[in-house]
Short mmCIF file of C-alpha atoms in Angstrom, two decimals:
data_model
loop_
_atom_site.label_atom_id
_atom_site.label_comp_id
_atom_site.label_asym_id
_atom_site.label_seq_id
_atom_site.Cartn_x
_atom_site.Cartn_y
_atom_site.Cartn_z
CA MET C 30 -201.65 -155.87 -50.47
CA GLU C 31 -204.30 -157.43 -52.73
CA LEU C 32 -202.11 -160.45 -53.51
CA ASP C 33 -201.12 -161.11 -49.91
CA GLY C 34 -200.88 -164.87 -49.51
CA ARG C 35 -201.68 -165.64 -53.15
CA THR C 36 -199.37 -167.85 -55.21
CA VAL C 37 -198.39 -166.18 -58.48
CA LEU C 38 -196.67 -167.89 -61.40
CA VAL C 39 -194.91 -165.80 -64.06
CA THR C 40 -193.96 -167.70 -67.21
CA GLY C 41 -191.46 -166.52 -69.79
CA ALA C 42 -189.60 -165.04 -66.85
CA ALA C 43 -186.22 -164.94 -68.56
CA GLY C 44 -187.53 -162.75 -71.36
CA HIS C 45 -186.86 -159.02 -71.57
CA ALA C 46 -190.49 -157.97 -71.03
CA ALA C 47 -191.24 -160.02 -67.92
CA GLY C 48 -188.68 -158.47 -65.60
CA ALA C 49 -190.76 -155.41 -64.76
CA ALA C 50 -193.76 -157.57 -63.83
CA ILE C 51 -191.59 -159.82 -61.68
CA ARG C 52 -190.20 -156.79 -59.82
CA ALA C 53 -193.70 -155.43 -59.25
CA LEU C 54 -195.02 -158.76 -58.00
CA ALA C 55 -191.99 -159.33 -55.78
CA ALA C 56 -192.81 -156.05 -54.05
CA THR C 57 -196.21 -157.41 -53.02
CA ARG C 58 -196.81 -160.06 -50.40
CA ALA C 59 -197.52 -162.67 -53.03
CA ARG C 60 -195.77 -166.01 -53.03
CA LEU C 61 -193.91 -165.78 -56.32
CA ALA C 62 -192.77 -168.53 -58.68
CA ILE C 63 -191.01 -167.79 -61.96
CA SER C 64 -190.56 -170.13 -64.87
CA GLY C 65 -188.58 -170.31 -68.07
CA ARG C 66 -187.44 -173.04 -70.42
CA ASP C 67 -183.71 -172.70 -69.66
CA ALA C 68 -182.67 -173.10 -66.02
CA GLY C 69 -179.44 -171.15 -66.51
CA ARG C 70 -181.13 -168.14 -68.11
CA LEU C 71 -183.84 -168.28 -65.46
CA GLU C 72 -181.31 -168.12 -62.64
CA GLN C 73 -179.41 -165.32 -64.40
CA ALA C 74 -182.64 -163.32 -64.68
CA ALA C 75 -183.34 -163.90 -60.99
CA ARG C 76 -179.88 -162.61 -60.06
CA GLU C 77 -180.21 -159.55 -62.30
CA LEU C 78 -183.59 -158.77 -60.71
CA GLY C 79 -182.15 -159.17 -57.22
CA LEU C 80 -184.57 -161.90 -56.24
CA GLY C 81 -184.08 -163.76 -53.00
CA GLU C 82 -184.54 -167.43 -52.24
CA GLU C 83 -188.16 -166.80 -51.28
CA VAL C 84 -188.90 -166.62 -55.03
CA LEU C 85 -189.21 -170.12 -56.44
CA ARG C 86 -187.44 -170.78 -59.75
CA VAL C 87 -188.80 -173.71 -61.76
CA ALA C 88 -187.55 -174.46 -65.26
CA ALA C 89 -190.20 -175.95 -67.56
CA ASP C 90 -190.91 -176.40 -71.25
CA LEU C 91 -194.49 -175.19 -71.67
CA VAL C 92 -194.88 -177.10 -74.92
CA ASP C 93 -194.64 -180.33 -72.91
CA PRO C 94 -197.58 -181.12 -70.58
CA ALA C 95 -195.41 -183.47 -68.49
CA SER C 96 -192.89 -180.69 -67.88
CA VAL C 97 -195.70 -178.32 -66.89
CA ASP C 98 -197.16 -180.92 -64.53
CA ALA C 99 -193.77 -181.32 -62.86
CA MET C 100 -193.44 -177.54 -62.46
CA LEU C 101 -196.89 -177.23 -60.91
CA ALA C 102 -196.16 -180.15 -58.60
CA ALA C 103 -193.07 -178.32 -57.33
CA ILE C 104 -195.10 -175.17 -56.72
CA SER C 105 -197.87 -177.13 -55.01
CA GLN C 106 -195.39 -178.92 -52.78
CA ARG C 107 -194.12 -175.59 -51.51
CA TRP C 108 -197.30 -173.46 -51.41
CA GLY C 109 -200.28 -175.31 -52.79
CA GLY C 110 -201.82 -174.52 -56.17
CA VAL C 111 -201.32 -171.50 -58.41
CA ASP C 112 -203.79 -168.69 -57.75
CA VAL C 113 -202.54 -166.25 -60.39
CA LEU C 114 -200.95 -166.90 -63.79
CA VAL C 115 -199.15 -164.11 -65.63
CA ASN C 116 -198.16 -165.69 -68.92
CA TYR C 117 -195.36 -163.91 -70.78
CA ALA C 118 -194.17 -167.03 -72.60
CA GLY C 119 -193.85 -166.84 -76.37
CA GLY C 120 -191.65 -164.99 -78.81
CA TRP C 121 -191.78 -163.24 -82.15
CA ALA C 122 -190.81 -164.77 -85.46
CA GLY C 123 -191.53 -163.61 -88.97
CA GLY C 124 -190.04 -161.93 -92.00
CA GLN C 125 -191.78 -163.92 -94.73
CA ARG C 126 -195.15 -163.75 -96.39
CA LEU C 127 -197.45 -166.74 -96.02
CA ALA C 128 -196.40 -168.59 -99.20
CA GLU C 129 -192.75 -168.21 -98.20
CA THR C 130 -193.29 -169.54 -94.67
CA THR C 131 -192.45 -173.22 -94.36
CA LEU C 132 -194.88 -175.44 -92.49
CA ALA C 133 -192.05 -176.33 -90.12
CA ASP C 134 -191.54 -172.65 -89.25
CA TRP C 135 -195.31 -172.18 -88.93
CA ASP C 136 -195.62 -175.15 -86.56
CA ALA C 137 -192.63 -174.00 -84.50
CA LEU C 138 -194.15 -170.54 -84.01
CA MET C 139 -197.54 -172.03 -83.11
CA ASP C 140 -195.83 -174.21 -80.52
CA ARG C 141 -193.88 -171.30 -79.06
CA VAL C 142 -196.80 -168.85 -78.82
CA LEU C 143 -200.13 -170.69 -78.89
CA ARG C 144 -199.46 -174.23 -77.68
CA THR C 145 -197.52 -172.93 -74.67
CA ALA C 146 -200.51 -170.75 -73.75
CA ILE C 147 -202.92 -173.64 -74.18
CA VAL C 148 -200.85 -176.06 -72.08
CA ILE C 149 -200.21 -173.74 -69.13
CA ASN C 150 -203.73 -172.25 -69.07
CA ARG C 151 -205.30 -175.69 -69.28
CA ALA C 152 -203.13 -176.92 -66.41
CA VAL C 153 -203.97 -174.11 -63.96
CA VAL C 154 -207.57 -173.19 -64.72
CA GLY C 155 -209.24 -176.37 -63.44
CA PRO C 156 -207.70 -176.18 -59.96
CA MET C 157 -208.44 -172.42 -59.83
CA ALA C 158 -212.10 -173.10 -60.61
CA ALA C 159 -212.23 -175.88 -58.01
CA ARG C 160 -210.99 -173.42 -55.36
CA GLY C 161 -213.42 -170.72 -56.54
CA TRP C 162 -210.81 -168.04 -57.26
CA GLY C 163 -208.22 -167.39 -59.93
CA ARG C 164 -206.61 -164.75 -62.10
CA ILE C 165 -205.12 -165.32 -65.55
CA VAL C 166 -203.31 -162.67 -67.57
CA ASN C 167 -202.06 -163.72 -71.00
CA ILE C 168 -199.72 -161.38 -72.86
CA ALA C 169 -200.88 -161.32 -76.48
CA SER C 170 -200.13 -158.64 -79.10
CA SER C 171 -201.90 -155.91 -81.01
CA ALA C 172 -201.05 -158.04 -84.05
CA ALA C 173 -203.94 -160.29 -82.98
CA THR C 174 -206.46 -157.67 -84.12
CA GLN C 175 -204.27 -155.54 -86.38
CA PRO C 176 -202.18 -158.09 -88.31
CA ARG C 177 -198.81 -156.87 -89.51
CA PRO C 178 -197.16 -157.79 -92.82
CA ARG C 179 -194.70 -160.67 -93.13
CA GLN C 180 -195.65 -162.40 -89.88
CA ALA C 181 -198.80 -164.37 -90.63
CA ALA C 182 -198.01 -167.19 -88.19
CA TYR C 183 -197.39 -164.76 -85.35
CA ASN C 184 -200.59 -162.82 -86.13
CA VAL C 185 -202.65 -166.02 -86.08
CA ALA C 186 -200.97 -167.41 -82.96
CA LYS C 187 -201.58 -164.25 -80.95
CA ALA C 188 -205.18 -164.11 -82.17
CA GLY C 189 -205.47 -167.63 -80.79
CA VAL C 190 -204.17 -166.48 -77.41
CA VAL C 191 -206.86 -163.78 -77.31
CA ALA C 192 -209.59 -166.26 -78.23
CA LEU C 193 -208.28 -168.78 -75.69
CA THR C 194 -208.43 -166.16 -72.95
CA ALA C 195 -211.99 -165.14 -73.81
CA SER C 196 -213.01 -168.81 -73.87
CA ILE C 197 -211.63 -169.34 -70.37
CA ALA C 198 -213.60 -166.33 -69.13
CA GLN C 199 -216.79 -167.74 -70.65
CA ASP C 200 -216.23 -171.25 -69.31
CA TYR C 201 -214.94 -170.49 -65.82
CA GLY C 202 -216.09 -166.98 -64.89
CA ARG C 203 -218.96 -168.29 -62.77
CA GLN C 204 -216.43 -170.28 -60.74
CA GLY C 205 -214.42 -167.21 -59.81
CA VAL C 206 -211.77 -167.33 -62.50
CA VAL C 207 -211.02 -163.99 -64.16
CA ALA C 208 -209.05 -164.22 -67.41
CA ASN C 209 -207.87 -161.32 -69.57
CA ALA C 210 -205.39 -160.68 -72.34
CA ILE C 211 -203.14 -157.67 -72.79
CA SER C 212 -202.16 -156.81 -76.36
CA PRO C 213 -199.23 -154.41 -76.52
CA SER C 214 -197.79 -152.97 -79.68
CA LEU C 215 -193.99 -153.24 -79.73
CA ILE C 216 -192.55 -153.55 -76.23
CA ASP C 217 -189.65 -151.20 -75.60
CA SER C 218 -186.54 -153.25 -74.89
CA GLU C 219 -182.82 -153.09 -75.61
CA PRO C 220 -182.99 -155.83 -78.27
CA GLY C 221 -185.88 -154.00 -79.92
CA ARG C 222 -183.96 -150.74 -79.96
CA GLN C 223 -180.97 -152.47 -81.53
CA ALA C 224 -183.13 -154.19 -84.15
CA LYS C 225 -185.03 -150.98 -85.05
CA PRO C 226 -182.76 -148.04 -84.23
CA ALA C 227 -184.67 -145.63 -86.48
CA ALA C 228 -188.14 -146.54 -85.24
CA GLU C 229 -190.49 -143.96 -83.74
CA ARG C 230 -190.70 -145.34 -80.24
CA GLN C 231 -193.64 -143.22 -79.03
CA ARG C 232 -195.88 -146.06 -80.25
CA TRP C 233 -193.93 -148.58 -78.18
CA VAL C 234 -195.07 -149.69 -74.73
CA SER C 235 -192.62 -149.84 -71.85
CA ALA C 236 -192.22 -153.04 -69.88
CA GLU C 237 -193.22 -151.07 -66.78
CA GLU C 238 -196.50 -149.90 -68.33
CA LEU C 239 -197.30 -153.45 -69.36
CA ALA C 240 -196.43 -154.74 -65.88
CA ALA C 241 -198.66 -152.16 -64.20
CA MET C 242 -201.63 -153.30 -66.27
CA ALA C 243 -200.91 -156.95 -65.56
CA LEU C 244 -200.63 -156.27 -61.83
CA TYR C 245 -203.95 -154.42 -61.82
CA LEU C 246 -205.71 -157.29 -63.59
CA CYS C 247 -204.43 -159.71 -60.93
CA GLY C 248 -206.21 -157.89 -58.10
CA GLU C 249 -209.69 -157.74 -56.67
CA ASN C 250 -210.42 -154.31 -58.12
CA ALA C 251 -210.35 -155.82 -61.63
CA ALA C 252 -212.77 -158.65 -60.85
CA ALA C 253 -215.44 -157.19 -63.16
CA ILE C 254 -213.04 -157.19 -66.12
CA ASN C 255 -213.28 -160.70 -67.51
CA GLY C 256 -212.60 -161.93 -71.04
CA ALA C 257 -211.21 -158.59 -72.18
CA ASN C 258 -208.43 -157.97 -74.66
CA ILE C 259 -206.80 -154.75 -73.49
CA GLU C 260 -204.81 -153.09 -76.25
CA MET C 261 -201.82 -150.97 -75.29
CA VAL C 262 -200.52 -149.13 -78.31
CA GLY C 263 -198.26 -146.44 -76.92
CA HIS C 264 -198.51 -142.67 -77.14
CA TYR C 265 -199.70 -140.67 -80.11
#
């Protein structure tokens, strides 16, 4: 397997979208660590996915650099540094137009989506570059390039994730670090179906389709794809 012996970290692991990627990565020979903010939810997700003790669970708040440092120290103690980051952390919020969005809500969304990406990418990319090999996959959103109404903060935050990813590719590509973003439209999930029961779901992307793309970008065959924003917008 392409990831044989590589250490892979999946963030946002307790979320609905990440499970398919975790299953796919667990089927490889990668050394797998999963992270989420809440230790209880993280362990519940691990049980539901049927993960064994060989998968390391590390709770961390990605907004907090000290919490991220502690998580990476735990991973390093067991396996050494992180070779691959698959960053699912984040979350949608919206419903108001810009003038109706409080600065507190704006800041909270920026923390949840953009700051978390900055903190975890910043923490792993230097050691990857020092070792001369690394893969980063950040899950963004098609809203980054096709902003949707009544979610200005989310649109801007995801655009920031795309720009962050491209910046990493520019800064560290010559040191063997490959960084790409994936921008799905709506991800098909049970909460999404409940929230939008009348929606036309052919434009939605399944968690499995998203996971397959993420897994491909982690491997050697995708080494020439660096700094891309790959949009996945479902079926017409």
